[in-house]
Amino acid sequence: MISAAEEDINLPFTPDSVKYWQYISDRVMGGVSDGQLALEQDGKMFFARLTGNVSTKNNGGFIQLRSRISLANSEKDGKKIKGVRLNVRGNGETYYIFIRTNETQSPSDYYSASFETNSYWQMIDLPFNKFERTWSNNSILDAKNIRSFGIVAYGRDFISDVSVSTIIFYY
């Protein structure tokens, strides 16, 4: 499990940290999507790269990299985390962040927000007030309740190629 202390909310991908991440596809529920997670390097920067073929056949449609994350002790000087910032690049497709919390008990109940990629590294801010919960529109995402974080290629037939070097939870 990845934990962030009050002074440590920057979660870079490194040879040590990548072991906390796992590749998951819709094959766990009978889908046929196929992909892989690799740790790669660009100069001195390491990054996770999620590649594959997302297929909606057999009620499927996702590949993802996911980790358990705890931000339970993340409040700093009375401030709460407002969102997540990613350093990403990709193949021009839309990708998603799926966050599960202590309140989301079903695999199909999560908070999500989308982001666009291009071939250049870019920082993308996703404020928590932009995340939507699949089972409840009036539920606000609170960082202290987060239990897993996923970067997901989802929902349509396409080729995934998305890279993430850093995940930063910001105040």
mmCIF file of C-alpha atoms in Angstrom:
data_model
loop_
_atom_site.group_PDB
_atom_site.id
_atom_site.type_symbol
_atom_site.label_atom_id
_atom_site.label_comp_id
_atom_site.label_asym_id
_atom_site.label_seq_id
_atom_site.Cartn_x
_atom_site.Cartn_y
_atom_site.Cartn_z
ATOM 1 C CA MET A 1 0.000 0.000 0.000
ATOM 2 C CA ILE A 2 1.226 3.484 -0.852
ATOM 3 C CA SER A 3 0.862 5.989 1.986
ATOM 4 C CA ALA A 4 1.358 9.724 1.908
ATOM 5 C CA ALA A 5 2.437 11.556 5.014
ATOM 6 C CA GLU A 6 1.531 15.207 5.504
ATOM 7 C CA GLU A 7 4.790 16.344 3.907
ATOM 8 C CA ASP A 8 4.789 13.659 1.207
ATOM 9 C CA ILE A 9 1.972 13.715 -1.312
ATOM 10 C CA ASN A 10 4.127 13.433 -4.420
ATOM 11 C CA LEU A 11 3.952 9.845 -5.733
ATOM 12 C CA PRO A 12 6.493 9.434 -8.539
ATOM 13 C CA PHE A 13 6.933 6.187 -10.422
ATOM 14 C CA THR A 14 10.302 4.632 -9.591
ATOM 15 C CA PRO A 15 11.802 1.134 -9.719
ATOM 16 C CA ASP A 16 10.871 0.849 -6.010
ATOM 17 C CA SER A 17 7.347 2.312 -6.148
ATOM 18 C CA VAL A 18 6.133 0.472 -9.257
ATOM 19 C CA LYS A 19 5.825 -2.737 -7.220
ATOM 20 C CA TYR A 20 2.785 -1.194 -5.501
ATOM 21 C CA TRP A 21 0.932 -0.923 -8.812
ATOM 22 C CA GLN A 22 -0.852 -3.707 -10.635
ATOM 23 C CA TYR A 23 -2.193 -4.205 -14.123
ATOM 24 C CA ILE A 24 -5.870 -5.241 -14.283
ATOM 25 C CA SER A 25 -8.084 -5.803 -17.313
ATOM 26 C CA ASP A 26 -11.688 -6.684 -18.013
ATOM 27 C CA ARG A 27 -10.591 -10.331 -18.355
ATOM 28 C CA VAL A 28 -11.337 -10.660 -14.616
ATOM 29 C CA MET A 29 -15.015 -10.478 -15.650
ATOM 30 C CA GLY A 30 -14.895 -12.275 -19.005
ATOM 31 C CA GLY A 31 -13.820 -9.403 -21.260
ATOM 32 C CA VAL A 32 -11.168 -9.685 -23.961
ATOM 33 C CA SER A 33 -9.156 -6.458 -23.562
ATOM 34 C CA ASP A 34 -5.422 -7.053 -23.477
ATOM 35 C CA GLY A 35 -2.547 -4.871 -22.360
ATOM 36 C CA GLN A 36 0.453 -4.421 -20.153
ATOM 37 C CA LEU A 37 2.060 -2.127 -17.626
ATOM 38 C CA ALA A 38 5.753 -1.308 -18.005
ATOM 39 C CA LEU A 39 8.149 0.941 -16.092
ATOM 40 C CA GLU A 40 10.134 2.986 -18.603
ATOM 41 C CA GLN A 41 12.620 5.840 -18.418
ATOM 42 C CA ASP A 42 12.921 9.186 -20.230
ATOM 43 C CA GLY A 43 16.275 10.728 -19.243
ATOM 44 C CA LYS A 44 16.291 10.648 -15.441
ATOM 45 C CA MET A 45 12.486 10.432 -15.202
ATOM 46 C CA PHE A 46 10.801 7.058 -14.701
ATOM 47 C CA PHE A 47 7.200 6.545 -15.770
ATOM 48 C CA ALA A 48 4.515 3.877 -15.891
ATOM 49 C CA ARG A 49 3.251 3.115 -19.383
ATOM 50 C CA LEU A 50 -0.128 1.432 -19.917
ATOM 51 C CA THR A 51 -0.481 0.004 -23.409
ATOM 52 C CA GLY A 52 -2.936 -2.366 -24.991
ATOM 53 C CA ASN A 53 -6.105 -3.007 -26.917
ATOM 54 C CA VAL A 54 -9.341 -2.020 -25.179
ATOM 55 C CA SER A 55 -12.298 -4.051 -26.444
ATOM 56 C CA THR A 56 -15.972 -3.827 -25.490
ATOM 57 C CA LYS A 57 -16.616 -7.415 -26.642
ATOM 58 C CA ASN A 58 -18.044 -9.783 -24.010
ATOM 59 C CA ASN A 59 -19.246 -6.826 -21.887
ATOM 60 C CA GLY A 60 -15.649 -5.683 -21.382
ATOM 61 C CA GLY A 61 -13.950 -2.421 -22.076
ATOM 62 C CA PHE A 62 -11.021 -1.561 -19.795
ATOM 63 C CA ILE A 63 -7.382 -1.950 -18.903
ATOM 64 C CA GLN A 64 -5.891 -0.146 -15.932
ATOM 65 C CA LEU A 65 -3.024 0.310 -13.536
ATOM 66 C CA ARG A 66 -4.179 0.499 -9.950
ATOM 67 C CA SER A 67 -2.786 0.779 -6.451
ATOM 68 C CA ARG A 68 -4.079 0.865 -2.930
ATOM 69 C CA ILE A 69 -3.500 4.348 -1.545
ATOM 70 C CA SER A 70 -4.108 5.801 1.894
ATOM 71 C CA LEU A 71 -4.370 9.558 2.430
ATOM 72 C CA ALA A 72 -6.118 9.227 5.805
ATOM 73 C CA ASN A 73 -3.601 11.538 7.531
ATOM 74 C CA SER A 74 -3.279 14.017 4.684
ATOM 75 C CA GLU A 75 -4.761 17.163 6.230
ATOM 76 C CA LYS A 76 -2.080 19.819 6.630
ATOM 77 C CA ASP A 77 -2.592 22.894 8.819
ATOM 78 C CA GLY A 78 -6.349 22.385 8.564
ATOM 79 C CA LYS A 79 -6.207 22.198 4.762
ATOM 80 C CA LYS A 80 -7.691 19.314 2.822
ATOM 81 C CA ILE A 81 -6.399 17.927 -0.448
ATOM 82 C CA LYS A 82 -8.297 19.562 -3.321
ATOM 83 C CA GLY A 83 -7.335 17.292 -6.207
ATOM 84 C CA VAL A 84 -4.787 15.296 -8.086
ATOM 85 C CA ARG A 85 -2.155 16.456 -10.575
ATOM 86 C CA LEU A 86 -0.625 14.082 -13.115
ATOM 87 C CA ASN A 87 2.376 14.380 -15.402
ATOM 88 C CA VAL A 88 1.147 12.484 -18.479
ATOM 89 C CA ARG A 89 1.625 11.892 -22.159
ATOM 90 C CA GLY A 90 -0.182 9.600 -24.539
ATOM 91 C CA ASN A 91 -1.578 8.907 -27.952
ATOM 92 C CA GLY A 92 -4.258 11.608 -28.063
ATOM 93 C CA GLU A 93 -6.972 9.479 -26.453
ATOM 94 C CA THR A 94 -9.148 10.185 -23.424
ATOM 95 C CA TYR A 95 -8.260 8.330 -20.221
ATOM 96 C CA TYR A 96 -9.773 8.205 -16.744
ATOM 97 C CA ILE A 97 -8.879 8.265 -13.097
ATOM 98 C CA PHE A 98 -10.994 5.836 -11.059
ATOM 99 C CA ILE A 99 -10.899 6.344 -7.297
ATOM 100 C CA ARG A 100 -12.490 3.993 -4.808
ATOM 101 C CA THR A 101 -13.158 5.130 -1.254
ATOM 102 C CA ASN A 102 -14.341 3.665 2.025
ATOM 103 C CA GLU A 103 -17.910 4.413 0.836
ATOM 104 C CA THR A 104 -17.643 2.685 -2.569
ATOM 105 C CA GLN A 105 -18.092 -1.012 -1.835
ATOM 106 C CA SER A 106 -19.056 -2.392 -5.253
ATOM 107 C CA PRO A 107 -16.525 -2.798 -8.112
ATOM 108 C CA SER A 108 -18.855 -0.695 -10.277
ATOM 109 C CA ASP A 109 -19.105 2.137 -7.712
ATOM 110 C CA TYR A 110 -16.238 4.646 -7.920
ATOM 111 C CA TYR A 111 -15.392 8.291 -8.513
ATOM 112 C CA SER A 112 -14.085 9.164 -11.974
ATOM 113 C CA ALA A 113 -12.711 12.050 -13.989
ATOM 114 C CA SER A 114 -11.328 12.059 -17.523
ATOM 115 C CA PHE A 115 -8.260 13.640 -19.054
ATOM 116 C CA GLU A 116 -6.909 14.073 -22.575
ATOM 117 C CA THR A 117 -3.404 13.186 -23.668
ATOM 118 C CA ASN A 118 -1.035 14.223 -26.424
ATOM 119 C CA SER A 119 2.489 13.204 -27.392
ATOM 120 C CA TYR A 120 4.138 15.759 -25.051
ATOM 121 C CA TRP A 121 4.571 15.543 -21.281
ATOM 122 C CA GLN A 122 2.013 17.791 -19.602
ATOM 123 C CA MET A 123 0.755 18.441 -16.075
ATOM 124 C CA ILE A 124 -2.998 17.926 -15.747
ATOM 125 C CA ASP A 125 -4.967 19.077 -12.697
ATOM 126 C CA LEU A 126 -8.122 17.186 -11.756
ATOM 127 C CA PRO A 127 -9.905 18.902 -8.846
ATOM 128 C CA PHE A 128 -11.920 16.517 -6.680
ATOM 129 C CA ASN A 129 -15.078 18.584 -7.275
ATOM 130 C CA LYS A 130 -14.899 17.468 -10.942
ATOM 131 C CA PHE A 131 -14.978 13.761 -10.052
ATOM 132 C CA GLU A 132 -18.361 12.072 -10.392
ATOM 133 C CA ARG A 133 -19.494 9.048 -8.450
ATOM 134 C CA THR A 134 -21.157 6.318 -10.511
ATOM 135 C CA TRP A 135 -23.875 5.521 -7.966
ATOM 136 C CA SER A 136 -24.497 8.944 -6.434
ATOM 137 C CA ASN A 137 -24.292 12.409 -7.959
ATOM 138 C CA ASN A 138 -24.437 14.239 -4.622
ATOM 139 C CA SER A 139 -21.425 12.605 -3.010
ATOM 140 C CA ILE A 140 -18.223 14.678 -2.700
ATOM 141 C CA LEU A 141 -14.844 12.972 -2.945
ATOM 142 C CA ASP A 142 -12.806 13.403 0.256
ATOM 143 C CA ALA A 143 -9.109 12.450 0.052
ATOM 144 C CA LYS A 144 -9.032 10.987 3.550
ATOM 145 C CA ASN A 145 -11.437 8.245 2.374
ATOM 146 C CA ILE A 146 -9.444 7.153 -0.696
ATOM 147 C CA ARG A 147 -8.452 3.473 -0.711
ATOM 148 C CA SER A 148 -7.466 2.863 -4.349
ATOM 149 C CA PHE A 149 -6.396 4.907 -7.340
ATOM 150 C CA GLY A 150 -6.490 3.746 -10.955
ATOM 151 C CA ILE A 151 -5.435 5.133 -14.313
ATOM 152 C CA VAL A 152 -7.813 3.572 -16.799
ATOM 153 C CA ALA A 153 -8.249 3.112 -20.546
ATOM 154 C CA TYR A 154 -12.012 2.600 -20.652
ATOM 155 C CA GLY A 155 -15.355 2.430 -22.340
ATOM 156 C CA ARG A 156 -14.784 2.032 -26.079
ATOM 157 C CA ASP A 157 -12.734 0.064 -28.596
ATOM 158 C CA PHE A 158 -9.306 1.711 -28.984
ATOM 159 C CA ILE A 159 -5.544 1.301 -28.628
ATOM 160 C CA SER A 160 -4.243 2.529 -25.282
ATOM 161 C CA ASP A 161 -0.861 4.179 -24.861
ATOM 162 C CA VAL A 162 -0.702 6.424 -21.807
ATOM 163 C CA SER A 163 2.320 7.242 -19.636
ATOM 164 C CA VAL A 164 2.328 8.755 -16.136
ATOM 165 C CA SER A 165 5.502 9.847 -14.362
ATOM 166 C CA THR A 166 4.115 11.484 -11.231
ATOM 167 C CA ILE A 167 0.905 11.637 -9.227
ATOM 168 C CA ILE A 168 0.625 14.625 -6.893
ATOM 169 C CA PHE A 169 -2.229 15.177 -4.477
ATOM 170 C CA TYR A 170 -2.442 18.937 -4.052
ATOM 171 C CA TYR A 171 -3.903 21.269 -1.419
#
